[in-house]
PDB file of C-alpha atoms in Angstrom:
ATOM      1  CA  UNK A   1      -0.006  -0.023  -0.094  1.00 62.00           C
ATOM      2  CA  UNK A   2       1.255   3.269  -0.748  1.00 65.00           C
ATOM      3  CA  UNK A   3       2.120   5.023   2.629  1.00 66.00           C
ATOM      4  CA  UNK A   4       0.978   8.227   1.663  1.00 72.00           C
ATOM      5  CA  UNK A   5      -2.753   6.615   1.245  1.00 79.00           C
ATOM      6  CA  UNK A   6      -2.361   5.881   5.281  1.00 78.00           C
ATOM      7  CA  UNK A   7      -2.264  10.029   5.538  1.00 83.00           C
ATOM      8  CA  UNK A   8      -6.023  10.467   4.379  1.00 86.00           C
ATOM      9  CA  UNK A   9      -8.389  11.990   7.162  1.00 90.00           C
ATOM     10  CA  UNK A  10     -11.898  11.030   7.265  1.00 90.00           C
ATOM     11  CA  UNK A  11     -12.582  14.689   7.077  1.00 90.00           C
ATOM     12  CA  UNK A  12     -10.559  14.745   3.490  1.00 91.00           C
ATOM     13  CA  UNK A  13     -13.246  12.166   2.324  1.00 92.00           C
ATOM     14  CA  UNK A  14     -16.247  14.059   3.925  1.00 92.00           C
ATOM     15  CA  UNK A  15     -14.717  16.702   1.690  1.00 93.00           C
ATOM     16  CA  UNK A  16     -14.148  14.906  -1.370  1.00 92.00           C
ATOM     17  CA  UNK A  17     -17.694  13.193  -1.021  1.00 91.00           C
ATOM     18  CA  UNK A  18     -19.160  16.536  -0.756  1.00 92.00           C
ATOM     19  CA  UNK A  19     -17.248  17.910  -3.903  1.00 93.00           C
ATOM     20  CA  UNK A  20     -17.866  14.389  -5.946  1.00 92.00           C
ATOM     21  CA  UNK A  21     -21.902  14.164  -5.013  1.00 90.00           C
ATOM     22  CA  UNK A  22     -21.933  18.504  -6.016  1.00 90.00           C
ATOM     23  CA  UNK A  23     -19.554  18.622  -8.642  1.00 91.00           C
ATOM     24  CA  UNK A  24     -18.958  21.917  -7.348  1.00 91.00           C
ATOM     25  CA  UNK A  25     -16.482  23.227  -4.935  1.00 91.00           C
ATOM     26  CA  UNK A  26     -18.597  26.193  -3.583  1.00 91.00           C
ATOM     27  CA  UNK A  27     -21.914  24.157  -2.882  1.00 90.00           C
ATOM     28  CA  UNK A  28     -19.482  21.456  -1.183  1.00 91.00           C
ATOM     29  CA  UNK A  29     -18.290  24.110   0.483  1.00 91.00           C
ATOM     30  CA  UNK A  30     -21.406  25.114   1.563  1.00 90.00           C
ATOM     31  CA  UNK A  31     -22.630  22.019   2.775  1.00 87.00           C
ATOM     32  CA  UNK A  32     -19.894  21.209   4.714  1.00 88.00           C
ATOM     33  CA  UNK A  33     -20.071  24.781   6.638  1.00 88.00           C
ATOM     34  CA  UNK A  34     -16.335  25.651   5.236  1.00 89.00           C
ATOM     35  CA  UNK A  35     -15.183  28.082   2.830  1.00 91.00           C
ATOM     36  CA  UNK A  36     -14.425  27.376  -0.878  1.00 91.00           C
ATOM     37  CA  UNK A  37     -10.322  27.939   0.257  1.00 91.00           C
ATOM     38  CA  UNK A  38     -10.624  25.434   3.012  1.00 91.00           C
ATOM     39  CA  UNK A  39     -12.298  23.046   0.440  1.00 91.00           C
ATOM     40  CA  UNK A  40      -9.507  23.486  -2.233  1.00 92.00           C
ATOM     41  CA  UNK A  41      -6.771  22.706   0.346  1.00 92.00           C
ATOM     42  CA  UNK A  42      -8.415  19.652   1.687  1.00 91.00           C
ATOM     43  CA  UNK A  43      -8.602  18.206  -2.100  1.00 92.00           C
ATOM     44  CA  UNK A  44      -5.742  19.398  -3.221  1.00 92.00           C
ATOM     45  CA  UNK A  45      -3.978  17.573   0.355  1.00 91.00           C
ATOM     46  CA  UNK A  46      -5.716  14.442  -1.075  1.00 91.00           C
ATOM     47  CA  UNK A  47      -4.175  14.580  -4.589  1.00 91.00           C
ATOM     48  CA  UNK A  48      -1.049  14.655  -3.007  1.00 90.00           C
ATOM     49  CA  UNK A  49      -1.556  11.971  -0.962  1.00 90.00           C
ATOM     50  CA  UNK A  50      -2.855   9.695  -3.728  1.00 89.00           C
ATOM     51  CA  UNK A  51      -0.924  10.808  -6.537  1.00 89.00           C
ATOM     52  CA  UNK A  52      -3.224  11.733  -9.059  1.00 90.00           C
ATOM     53  CA  UNK A  53      -5.691  14.462 -10.142  1.00 91.00           C
ATOM     54  CA  UNK A  54      -9.074  14.135  -8.798  1.00 92.00           C
ATOM     55  CA  UNK A  55     -11.048  16.773 -10.759  1.00 91.00           C
ATOM     56  CA  UNK A  56     -10.747  18.303 -13.854  1.00 90.00           C
ATOM     57  CA  UNK A  57     -12.590  20.930 -15.531  1.00 86.00           C
ATOM     58  CA  UNK A  58     -14.040  20.916 -19.420  1.00 85.00           C
ATOM     59  CA  UNK A  59     -15.662  24.565 -20.121  1.00 80.00           C
ATOM     60  CA  UNK A  60     -17.343  25.194 -16.689  1.00 81.00           C
ATOM     61  CA  UNK A  61     -18.139  21.642 -15.487  1.00 88.00           C
ATOM     62  CA  UNK A  62     -16.315  19.759 -13.056  1.00 90.00           C
ATOM     63  CA  UNK A  63     -15.721  16.127 -13.872  1.00 90.00           C
ATOM     64  CA  UNK A  64     -14.398  12.778 -12.111  1.00 92.00           C
ATOM     65  CA  UNK A  65     -11.452  11.764 -12.810  1.00 92.00           C
ATOM     66  CA  UNK A  66     -11.001   7.620 -12.792  1.00 92.00           C
ATOM     67  CA  UNK A  67      -8.337   7.785  -9.740  1.00 91.00           C
ATOM     68  CA  UNK A  68     -11.832   9.702  -8.095  1.00 91.00           C
ATOM     69  CA  UNK A  69     -13.835   7.138  -9.677  1.00 92.00           C
ATOM     70  CA  UNK A  70     -11.713   4.292  -7.892  1.00 91.00           C
ATOM     71  CA  UNK A  71     -11.623   6.911  -4.446  1.00 92.00           C
ATOM     72  CA  UNK A  72     -15.432   7.239  -4.277  1.00 91.00           C
ATOM     73  CA  UNK A  73     -15.806   4.101  -4.373  1.00 89.00           C
ATOM     74  CA  UNK A  74     -13.439   3.149  -1.786  1.00 90.00           C
ATOM     75  CA  UNK A  75     -15.057   6.103   0.203  1.00 91.00           C
ATOM     76  CA  UNK A  76     -18.639   4.585   0.095  1.00 87.00           C
ATOM     77  CA  UNK A  77     -17.547   1.546   1.545  1.00 85.00           C
ATOM     78  CA  UNK A  78     -15.464   3.330   4.302  1.00 88.00           C
ATOM     79  CA  UNK A  79     -18.816   5.399   5.372  1.00 84.00           C
ATOM     80  CA  UNK A  80     -21.224   2.556   5.258  1.00 80.00           C
ATOM     81  CA  UNK A  81     -18.527   0.462   7.294  1.00 82.00           C
ATOM     82  CA  UNK A  82     -18.341   2.982   9.647  1.00 81.00           C
ATOM     83  CA  UNK A  83     -22.354   3.493   9.912  1.00 77.00           C
ATOM     84  CA  UNK A  84     -22.775  -0.441  10.422  1.00 73.00           C
ATOM     85  CA  UNK A  85     -20.197  -0.445  13.036  1.00 75.00           C
ATOM     86  CA  UNK A  86     -22.119   2.668  15.450  1.00 70.00           C
ATOM     87  CA  UNK A  87     -25.316   0.688  14.232  1.00 65.00           C
ATOM     88  CA  UNK A  88     -23.842  -2.532  15.854  1.00 69.00           C
ATOM     89  CA  UNK A  89     -22.780  -0.809  18.675  1.00 66.00           C
ATOM     90  CA  UNK A  90     -25.852   0.450  19.322  1.00 62.00           C
ATOM     91  CA  UNK A  91     -27.562  -3.136  19.546  1.00 62.00           C
ATOM     92  CA  UNK A  92     -24.477  -4.151  21.623  1.00 52.00           C
ATOM     93  CA  UNK A  93     -25.986  -1.074  23.731  1.00 51.00           C
ATOM     94  CA  UNK A  94     -29.173  -2.532  24.171  1.00 52.00           C
ATOM     95  CA  UNK A  95     -30.698   0.615  21.276  1.00 63.00           C
ATOM     96  CA  UNK A  96     -30.853   0.554  17.537  1.00 78.00           C
ATOM     97  CA  UNK A  97     -29.434   4.051  16.330  1.00 79.00           C
ATOM     98  CA  UNK A  98     -28.772   4.865  12.761  1.00 83.00           C
ATOM     99  CA  UNK A  99     -29.972   5.636   9.533  1.00 89.00           C
ATOM    100  CA  UNK A 100     -31.857   3.802   7.214  1.00 92.00           C
ATOM    101  CA  UNK A 101     -31.470   5.013   3.248  1.00 93.00           C
ATOM    102  CA  UNK A 102     -34.784   4.168   1.167  1.00 95.00           C
ATOM    103  CA  UNK A 103     -35.299   4.747  -2.417  1.00 93.00           C
ATOM    104  CA  UNK A 104     -39.465   4.338  -3.370  1.00 92.00           C
ATOM    105  CA  UNK A 105     -41.551   4.831  -6.485  1.00 85.00           C
ATOM    106  CA  UNK A 106     -43.171   7.530  -6.606  1.00 80.00           C
ATOM    107  CA  UNK A 107     -46.642   6.107  -5.922  1.00 78.00           C
ATOM    108  CA  UNK A 108     -45.869   4.696  -2.153  1.00 83.00           C
ATOM    109  CA  UNK A 109     -45.249   7.630  -1.418  1.00 80.00           C
ATOM    110  CA  UNK A 110     -48.384   7.944   0.611  1.00 81.00           C
ATOM    111  CA  UNK A 111     -48.347   4.954   2.621  1.00 87.00           C
ATOM    112  CA  UNK A 112     -44.456   4.583   3.197  1.00 90.00           C
ATOM    113  CA  UNK A 113     -44.360   7.532   5.620  1.00 91.00           C
ATOM    114  CA  UNK A 114     -46.879   5.929   7.871  1.00 90.00           C
ATOM    115  CA  UNK A 115     -44.557   2.492   8.301  1.00 92.00           C
ATOM    116  CA  UNK A 116     -41.951   4.620   8.914  1.00 94.00           C
ATOM    117  CA  UNK A 117     -43.199   6.706  11.643  1.00 93.00           C
ATOM    118  CA  UNK A 118     -44.815   3.368  12.964  1.00 93.00           C
ATOM    119  CA  UNK A 119     -41.177   1.943  12.825  1.00 93.00           C
ATOM    120  CA  UNK A 120     -39.418   4.958  14.397  1.00 92.00           C
ATOM    121  CA  UNK A 121     -41.933   4.374  17.258  1.00 90.00           C
ATOM    122  CA  UNK A 122     -40.171   1.442  17.910  1.00 87.00           C
ATOM    123  CA  UNK A 123     -36.648   2.435  17.486  1.00 88.00           C
ATOM    124  CA  UNK A 124     -36.656   6.492  18.271  1.00 88.00           C
ATOM    125  CA  UNK A 125     -32.670   7.117  18.052  1.00 87.00           C
ATOM    126  CA  UNK A 126     -33.188   5.908  14.091  1.00 91.00           C
ATOM    127  CA  UNK A 127     -33.488   8.313  11.370  1.00 92.00           C
ATOM    128  CA  UNK A 128     -34.440   8.102   7.813  1.00 93.00           C
ATOM    129  CA  UNK A 129     -33.496   9.312   4.077  1.00 92.00           C
ATOM    130  CA  UNK A 130     -35.795   8.528   1.416  1.00 93.00           C
ATOM    131  CA  UNK A 131     -35.644   9.513  -2.352  1.00 92.00           C
ATOM    132  CA  UNK A 132     -39.121   9.284  -4.341  1.00 89.00           C
ATOM    133  CA  UNK A 133     -37.424   7.828  -7.832  1.00 87.00           C
ATOM    134  CA  UNK A 134     -38.914   6.501 -10.967  1.00 86.00           C
ATOM    135  CA  UNK A 135     -38.303   2.751 -12.057  1.00 87.00           C
ATOM    136  CA  UNK A 136     -35.599   3.465 -14.247  1.00 87.00           C
ATOM    137  CA  UNK A 137     -33.837   5.437 -11.571  1.00 90.00           C
ATOM    138  CA  UNK A 138     -34.504   2.902  -8.709  1.00 91.00           C
ATOM    139  CA  UNK A 139     -33.262  -0.061 -11.145  1.00 90.00           C
ATOM    140  CA  UNK A 140     -29.832   2.086 -11.480  1.00 90.00           C
ATOM    141  CA  UNK A 141     -29.765   2.783  -7.359  1.00 90.00           C
ATOM    142  CA  UNK A 142     -29.929  -0.704  -7.297  1.00 90.00           C
ATOM    143  CA  UNK A 143     -26.911  -1.476  -9.519  1.00 87.00           C
ATOM    144  CA  UNK A 144     -24.827   0.933  -7.770  1.00 86.00           C
ATOM    145  CA  UNK A 145     -25.599  -0.022  -4.276  1.00 87.00           C
ATOM    146  CA  UNK A 146     -26.747   3.724  -3.356  1.00 88.00           C
ATOM    147  CA  UNK A 147     -29.692   2.868  -0.684  1.00 93.00           C
ATOM    148  CA  UNK A 148     -29.552   0.045   2.226  1.00 93.00           C
ATOM    149  CA  UNK A 149     -33.532  -0.955   0.648  1.00 95.00           C
ATOM    150  CA  UNK A 150     -35.537   0.382  -2.412  1.00 95.00           C
ATOM    151  CA  UNK A 151     -39.458  -0.277  -1.913  1.00 94.00           C
ATOM    152  CA  UNK A 152     -40.998  -0.630  -5.672  1.00 90.00           C
ATOM    153  CA  UNK A 153     -44.065  -2.695  -7.403  1.00 86.00           C
ATOM    154  CA  UNK A 154     -43.036  -4.328 -10.366  1.00 84.00           C
ATOM    155  CA  UNK A 155     -39.343  -6.271  -9.351  1.00 89.00           C
ATOM    156  CA  UNK A 156     -37.295  -6.718 -12.438  1.00 87.00           C
ATOM    157  CA  UNK A 157     -36.622 -10.629 -13.009  1.00 85.00           C
ATOM    158  CA  UNK A 158     -33.510 -10.486 -14.798  1.00 86.00           C
ATOM    159  CA  UNK A 159     -31.128  -9.004 -11.622  1.00 87.00           C
ATOM    160  CA  UNK A 160     -30.051 -10.911  -8.884  1.00 90.00           C
ATOM    161  CA  UNK A 161     -32.199  -9.314  -6.116  1.00 92.00           C
ATOM    162  CA  UNK A 162     -33.563 -10.698  -2.992  1.00 92.00           C
ATOM    163  CA  UNK A 163     -37.251  -9.170  -2.363  1.00 93.00           C
ATOM    164  CA  UNK A 164     -40.419  -9.261  -0.112  1.00 92.00           C
ATOM    165  CA  UNK A 165     -43.707  -8.307  -0.620  1.00 93.00           C
ATOM    166  CA  UNK A 166     -45.423  -6.109   2.030  1.00 92.00           C
ATOM    167  CA  UNK A 167     -48.566  -4.937   1.268  1.00 89.00           C
ATOM    168  CA  UNK A 168     -50.753  -4.768  -1.733  1.00 87.00           C
ATOM    169  CA  UNK A 169     -51.204  -2.540  -4.301  1.00 85.00           C
ATOM    170  CA  UNK A 170     -54.127  -3.225  -6.360  1.00 88.00           C
ATOM    171  CA  UNK A 171     -54.113  -0.940  -9.948  1.00 91.00           C
ATOM    172  CA  UNK A 172     -57.453   0.327 -10.628  1.00 92.00           C
ATOM    173  CA  UNK A 173     -59.625   2.629 -13.259  1.00 94.00           C
ATOM    174  CA  UNK A 174     -60.861   5.896 -12.154  1.00 95.00           C
ATOM    175  CA  UNK A 175     -62.745   8.536 -13.577  1.00 95.00           C
ATOM    176  CA  UNK A 176     -64.713  11.629 -12.617  1.00 94.00           C
ATOM    177  CA  UNK A 177     -67.775  11.236 -11.522  1.00 91.00           C
ATOM    178  CA  UNK A 178     -70.014  11.768 -13.978  1.00 92.00           C
ATOM    179  CA  UNK A 179     -68.313  10.125 -16.259  1.00 94.00           C
ATOM    180  CA  UNK A 180     -70.793   8.087 -18.433  1.00 92.00           C
ATOM    181  CA  UNK A 181     -68.816   4.762 -17.172  1.00 93.00           C
ATOM    182  CA  UNK A 182     -69.266   5.836 -13.288  1.00 89.00           C
ATOM    183  CA  UNK A 183     -72.714   4.142 -13.015  1.00 88.00           C
ATOM    184  CA  UNK A 184     -72.550   1.229 -15.354  1.00 90.00           C
ATOM    185  CA  UNK A 185     -71.620  -2.479 -13.564  1.00 87.00           C
ATOM    186  CA  UNK A 186     -69.948  -5.317 -15.108  1.00 89.00           C
ATOM    187  CA  UNK A 187     -68.255  -3.256 -17.501  1.00 93.00           C
ATOM    188  CA  UNK A 188     -66.101  -5.292 -20.043  1.00 94.00           C
ATOM    189  CA  UNK A 189     -62.349  -4.813 -19.582  1.00 93.00           C
ATOM    190  CA  UNK A 190     -62.331  -4.192 -23.689  1.00 93.00           C
ATOM    191  CA  UNK A 191     -64.560  -1.205 -23.303  1.00 93.00           C
ATOM    192  CA  UNK A 192     -61.188   0.662 -22.539  1.00 93.00           C
ATOM    193  CA  UNK A 193     -60.410   0.440 -25.989  1.00 93.00           C
ATOM    194  CA  UNK A 194     -63.278   3.009 -26.458  1.00 93.00           C
ATOM    195  CA  UNK A 195     -62.384   5.506 -24.205  1.00 93.00           C
ATOM    196  CA  UNK A 196     -59.089   8.193 -23.398  1.00 95.00           C
ATOM    197  CA  UNK A 197     -57.208   6.012 -20.854  1.00 95.00           C
ATOM    198  CA  UNK A 198     -54.520   8.153 -19.275  1.00 95.00           C
ATOM    199  CA  UNK A 199     -51.322   6.224 -19.112  1.00 93.00           C
ATOM    200  CA  UNK A 200     -48.007   6.624 -17.414  1.00 90.00           C
ATOM    201  CA  UNK A 201     -44.940   7.416 -19.346  1.00 88.00           C
ATOM    202  CA  UNK A 202     -42.946   4.212 -20.833  1.00 85.00           C
ATOM    203  CA  UNK A 203     -40.453   3.000 -18.439  1.00 81.00           C
ATOM    204  CA  UNK A 204     -42.800   3.368 -15.120  1.00 84.00           C
ATOM    205  CA  UNK A 205     -43.235   0.330 -13.658  1.00 84.00           C
ATOM    206  CA  UNK A 206     -46.805   1.183 -13.336  1.00 87.00           C
ATOM    207  CA  UNK A 207     -47.050   1.118 -17.385  1.00 90.00           C
ATOM    208  CA  UNK A 208     -44.977  -2.101 -17.958  1.00 88.00           C
ATOM    209  CA  UNK A 209     -47.370  -3.997 -14.832  1.00 89.00           C
ATOM    210  CA  UNK A 210     -50.753  -2.397 -17.519  1.00 92.00           C
ATOM    211  CA  UNK A 211     -48.956  -3.006 -20.788  1.00 92.00           C
ATOM    212  CA  UNK A 212     -48.269  -6.323 -19.896  1.00 92.00           C
ATOM    213  CA  UNK A 213     -51.914  -7.524 -18.590  1.00 92.00           C
ATOM    214  CA  UNK A 214     -53.672  -5.625 -21.700  1.00 93.00           C
ATOM    215  CA  UNK A 215     -51.529  -7.357 -23.933  1.00 93.00           C
ATOM    216  CA  UNK A 216     -52.243 -10.740 -22.055  1.00 93.00           C
ATOM    217  CA  UNK A 217     -55.869 -10.170 -22.413  1.00 93.00           C
ATOM    218  CA  UNK A 218     -55.556  -8.646 -26.234  1.00 94.00           C
ATOM    219  CA  UNK A 219     -56.744  -5.453 -25.372  1.00 93.00           C
ATOM    220  CA  UNK A 220     -55.341  -2.340 -27.900  1.00 93.00           C
ATOM    221  CA  UNK A 221     -56.190   1.165 -26.823  1.00 92.00           C
ATOM    222  CA  UNK A 222     -57.273   3.609 -29.376  1.00 90.00           C
ATOM    223  CA  UNK A 223     -56.660   6.789 -27.264  1.00 92.00           C
ATOM    224  CA  UNK A 224     -54.118   7.152 -25.000  1.00 93.00           C
ATOM    225  CA  UNK A 225     -52.414  10.030 -23.273  1.00 93.00           C
ATOM    226  CA  UNK A 226     -49.202   9.605 -21.462  1.00 92.00           C
ATOM    227  CA  UNK A 227     -48.603  11.808 -18.547  1.00 91.00           C
ATOM    228  CA  UNK A 228     -45.866  11.753 -16.667  1.00 83.00           C
ATOM    229  CA  UNK A 229     -46.228  11.159 -12.742  1.00 86.00           C
ATOM    230  CA  UNK A 230     -49.204   9.679 -10.719  1.00 87.00           C
ATOM    231  CA  UNK A 231     -50.353  12.782  -9.306  1.00 89.00           C
ATOM    232  CA  UNK A 232     -50.927  14.241 -12.879  1.00 92.00           C
ATOM    233  CA  UNK A 233     -52.837  10.854 -13.788  1.00 93.00           C
ATOM    234  CA  UNK A 234     -55.167  11.734 -10.784  1.00 93.00           C
ATOM    235  CA  UNK A 235     -55.690  15.126 -11.586  1.00 94.00           C
ATOM    236  CA  UNK A 236     -56.263  14.447 -15.328  1.00 95.00           C
ATOM    237  CA  UNK A 237     -58.689  11.747 -14.229  1.00 95.00           C
ATOM    238  CA  UNK A 238     -59.970  14.510 -11.875  1.00 95.00           C
ATOM    239  CA  UNK A 239     -60.286  17.313 -14.754  1.00 94.00           C
ATOM    240  CA  UNK A 240     -62.191  15.045 -17.041  1.00 94.00           C
ATOM    241  CA  UNK A 241     -59.684  13.896 -19.737  1.00 94.00           C
ATOM    242  CA  UNK A 242     -60.212  10.103 -19.509  1.00 94.00           C
ATOM    243  CA  UNK A 243     -60.010   7.058 -17.536  1.00 95.00           C
ATOM    244  CA  UNK A 244     -56.676   6.748 -15.680  1.00 95.00           C
ATOM    245  CA  UNK A 245     -54.806   3.498 -14.583  1.00 94.00           C
ATOM    246  CA  UNK A 246     -53.493   4.490 -11.050  1.00 91.00           C
ATOM    247  CA  UNK A 247     -52.387   2.485  -8.086  1.00 89.00           C
ATOM    248  CA  UNK A 248     -55.156   2.555  -5.790  1.00 87.00           C
ATOM    249  CA  UNK A 249     -53.180   4.342  -2.586  1.00 84.00           C
ATOM    250  CA  UNK A 250     -52.968   7.352  -4.763  1.00 85.00           C
ATOM    251  CA  UNK A 251     -56.372   7.777  -5.758  1.00 88.00           C
ATOM    252  CA  UNK A 252     -58.021   6.957  -2.945  1.00 87.00           C
ATOM    253  CA  UNK A 253     -58.585  10.157  -0.802  1.00 86.00           C
ATOM    254  CA  UNK A 254     -60.216  11.270  -3.954  1.00 90.00           C
ATOM    255  CA  UNK A 255     -62.554   8.693  -4.524  1.00 90.00           C
ATOM    256  CA  UNK A 256     -63.644   9.162  -0.753  1.00 88.00           C
ATOM    257  CA  UNK A 257     -64.249  12.658  -1.557  1.00 89.00           C
ATOM    258  CA  UNK A 258     -66.530  11.670  -4.472  1.00 90.00           C
ATOM    259  CA  UNK A 259     -64.480  13.788  -6.806  1.00 92.00           C
ATOM    260  CA  UNK A 260     -63.475  10.184  -8.457  1.00 93.00           C
ATOM    261  CA  UNK A 261     -65.124   6.965  -9.052  1.00 92.00           C
ATOM    262  CA  UNK A 262     -63.476   3.728  -9.234  1.00 92.00           C
ATOM    263  CA  UNK A 263     -65.225   2.166 -12.121  1.00 93.00           C
ATOM    264  CA  UNK A 264     -66.706  -1.638 -11.920  1.00 91.00           C
ATOM    265  CA  UNK A 265     -64.573  -3.053 -15.080  1.00 92.00           C
ATOM    266  CA  UNK A 266     -63.985  -7.022 -14.585  1.00 87.00           C
ATOM    267  CA  UNK A 267     -60.648  -7.705 -14.109  1.00 88.00           C
ATOM    268  CA  UNK A 268     -59.959  -5.121 -12.521  1.00 88.00           C
ATOM    269  CA  UNK A 269     -58.177  -3.953 -10.119  1.00 88.00           C
ATOM    270  CA  UNK A 270     -54.726  -5.616 -11.214  1.00 89.00           C
ATOM    271  CA  UNK A 271     -53.230  -7.164  -8.237  1.00 87.00           C
ATOM    272  CA  UNK A 272     -49.892  -6.333  -7.253  1.00 87.00           C
ATOM    273  CA  UNK A 273     -47.830  -5.903  -4.521  1.00 88.00           C
ATOM    274  CA  UNK A 274     -45.327  -3.270  -2.892  1.00 90.00           C
ATOM    275  CA  UNK A 275     -41.750  -5.063  -2.152  1.00 93.00           C
ATOM    276  CA  UNK A 276     -38.963  -4.485  -0.202  1.00 95.00           C
ATOM    277  CA  UNK A 277     -35.889  -4.733  -2.709  1.00 95.00           C
ATOM    278  CA  UNK A 278     -32.317  -5.553  -2.409  1.00 94.00           C
ATOM    279  CA  UNK A 279     -29.367  -7.217  -4.251  1.00 91.00           C
ATOM    280  CA  UNK A 280     -28.691 -10.789  -3.540  1.00 90.00           C
ATOM    281  CA  UNK A 281     -25.993 -11.058  -1.039  1.00 87.00           C
ATOM    282  CA  UNK A 282     -26.422  -7.267   0.324  1.00 88.00           C
ATOM    283  CA  UNK A 283     -24.620  -6.606   3.759  1.00 84.00           C
ATOM    284  CA  UNK A 284     -27.784  -4.964   5.403  1.00 87.00           C
ATOM    285  CA  UNK A 285     -26.950  -2.745   8.044  1.00 85.00           C
ATOM    286  CA  UNK A 286     -28.812  -3.816  11.883  1.00 85.00           C
ATOM    287  CA  UNK A 287     -31.303  -0.816  10.953  1.00 89.00           C
ATOM    288  CA  UNK A 288     -32.132  -1.796   7.523  1.00 92.00           C
ATOM    289  CA  UNK A 289     -32.422  -6.030   9.022  1.00 90.00           C
ATOM    290  CA  UNK A 290     -34.876  -4.647  11.848  1.00 90.00           C
ATOM    291  CA  UNK A 291     -37.309  -2.715   8.860  1.00 94.00           C
ATOM    292  CA  UNK A 292     -37.496  -5.725   7.324  1.00 93.00           C
ATOM    293  CA  UNK A 293     -38.300  -7.810  10.109  1.00 92.00           C
ATOM    294  CA  UNK A 294     -40.634  -5.402  10.882  1.00 92.00           C
ATOM    295  CA  UNK A 295     -42.473  -5.883   7.856  1.00 93.00           C
ATOM    296  CA  UNK A 296     -42.566  -9.410   7.401  1.00 91.00           C
ATOM    297  CA  UNK A 297     -43.727  -9.635  11.525  1.00 89.00           C
ATOM    298  CA  UNK A 298     -46.263  -6.402  11.301  1.00 89.00           C
ATOM    299  CA  UNK A 299     -48.943  -7.644   8.760  1.00 86.00           C
ATOM    300  CA  UNK A 300     -52.126  -6.684  10.755  1.00 86.00           C
ATOM    301  CA  UNK A 301     -50.784  -3.378  11.705  1.00 88.00           C
ATOM    302  CA  UNK A 302     -49.446  -2.614   8.169  1.00 88.00           C
ATOM    303  CA  UNK A 303     -52.605  -3.376   6.570  1.00 84.00           C
ATOM    304  CA  UNK A 304     -54.142  -0.544   9.321  1.00 85.00           C
ATOM    305  CA  UNK A 305     -51.989   1.589   8.596  1.00 83.00           C
ATOM    306  CA  UNK A 306     -52.630   1.425   4.825  1.00 81.00           C
ATOM    307  CA  UNK A 307     -56.282   1.080   4.888  1.00 79.00           C
ATOM    308  CA  UNK A 308     -57.110   4.862   4.790  1.00 71.00           C
ATOM    309  CA  UNK A 309     -55.306   4.517   1.461  1.00 71.00           C
ATOM    310  CA  UNK A 310     -57.211   1.386   0.522  1.00 72.00           C
ATOM    311  CA  UNK A 311     -59.716   2.838  -2.525  1.00 66.00           C
ATOM    312  CA  UNK A 312     -63.124   2.062  -1.973  1.00 64.00           C
ATOM    313  CA  UNK A 313     -63.507  -0.817  -4.607  1.00 57.00           C
ATOM    314  CA  UNK A 314     -66.397  -0.905  -7.057  1.00 51.00           C
ATOM    315  CA  UNK A 315     -68.773  -4.355  -5.892  1.00 43.00           C
ATOM    316  CA  UNK A 316     -68.612  -6.525  -8.802  1.00 43.00           C
TER     317      UNK A 316
END
């Protein structure tokens, strides 16, 4: 090992990580409550210890060198191990402490904070960092090992992943209360071919699940409108743009208020589940292990917490 590497400090690595995250010395300085010259000095000393430049400017944009990419990977591992050590020491002391890092699909954001609050009632020294992301972003985050766990609906089958389904996530068809289909019963699924159907963008988990389901049922939508978020689908249906295919949790409040109706369409809702997911073989922190145990063991409590977000389904 290069002896100079042994002179690196955790503070230098914290500053380095901040510069990498923000791609800016000035923004890193703000985050670290340092002056920009202090950040520059820390990075210069780190480069001397590494023996290679860590950053380069192209125009006004800061880029990581190959040496920086390698150091960043090692830095992440060091801080992950320190976090794990802190959690293990807390466990030995009889308490669980640390941060649970989660990434979640947008439509689970209605329920997930309530589950986290219930978990924190048991472990008051646990904190959370929750990033809401698209399906593509979540899959990339899994590949980059950026989170302790991710919460998603449609788990990729072509990757080495462990997952645990913990909560129903039905996809329903909703429309404004005065929509012509609102008072009808036993509507054939193929009737959607005659309607304007509001869908998520290609690549989203909801869109992928709906496309595969409709293809299986040989239903070919004639008119579609693509909206870029679950919230936009719900609001589009309320505005009268058409019938929206949405997770029930996202539309439940509007259905209960009478602004939306869950249409009585045969073969719906499309039954799916929210899953807690991590890479196979990943070393989970004590906090992540405790949260998975909570999801496995507290099914009745989770159903109770999710009940206000369950859509009142149309009688079939």
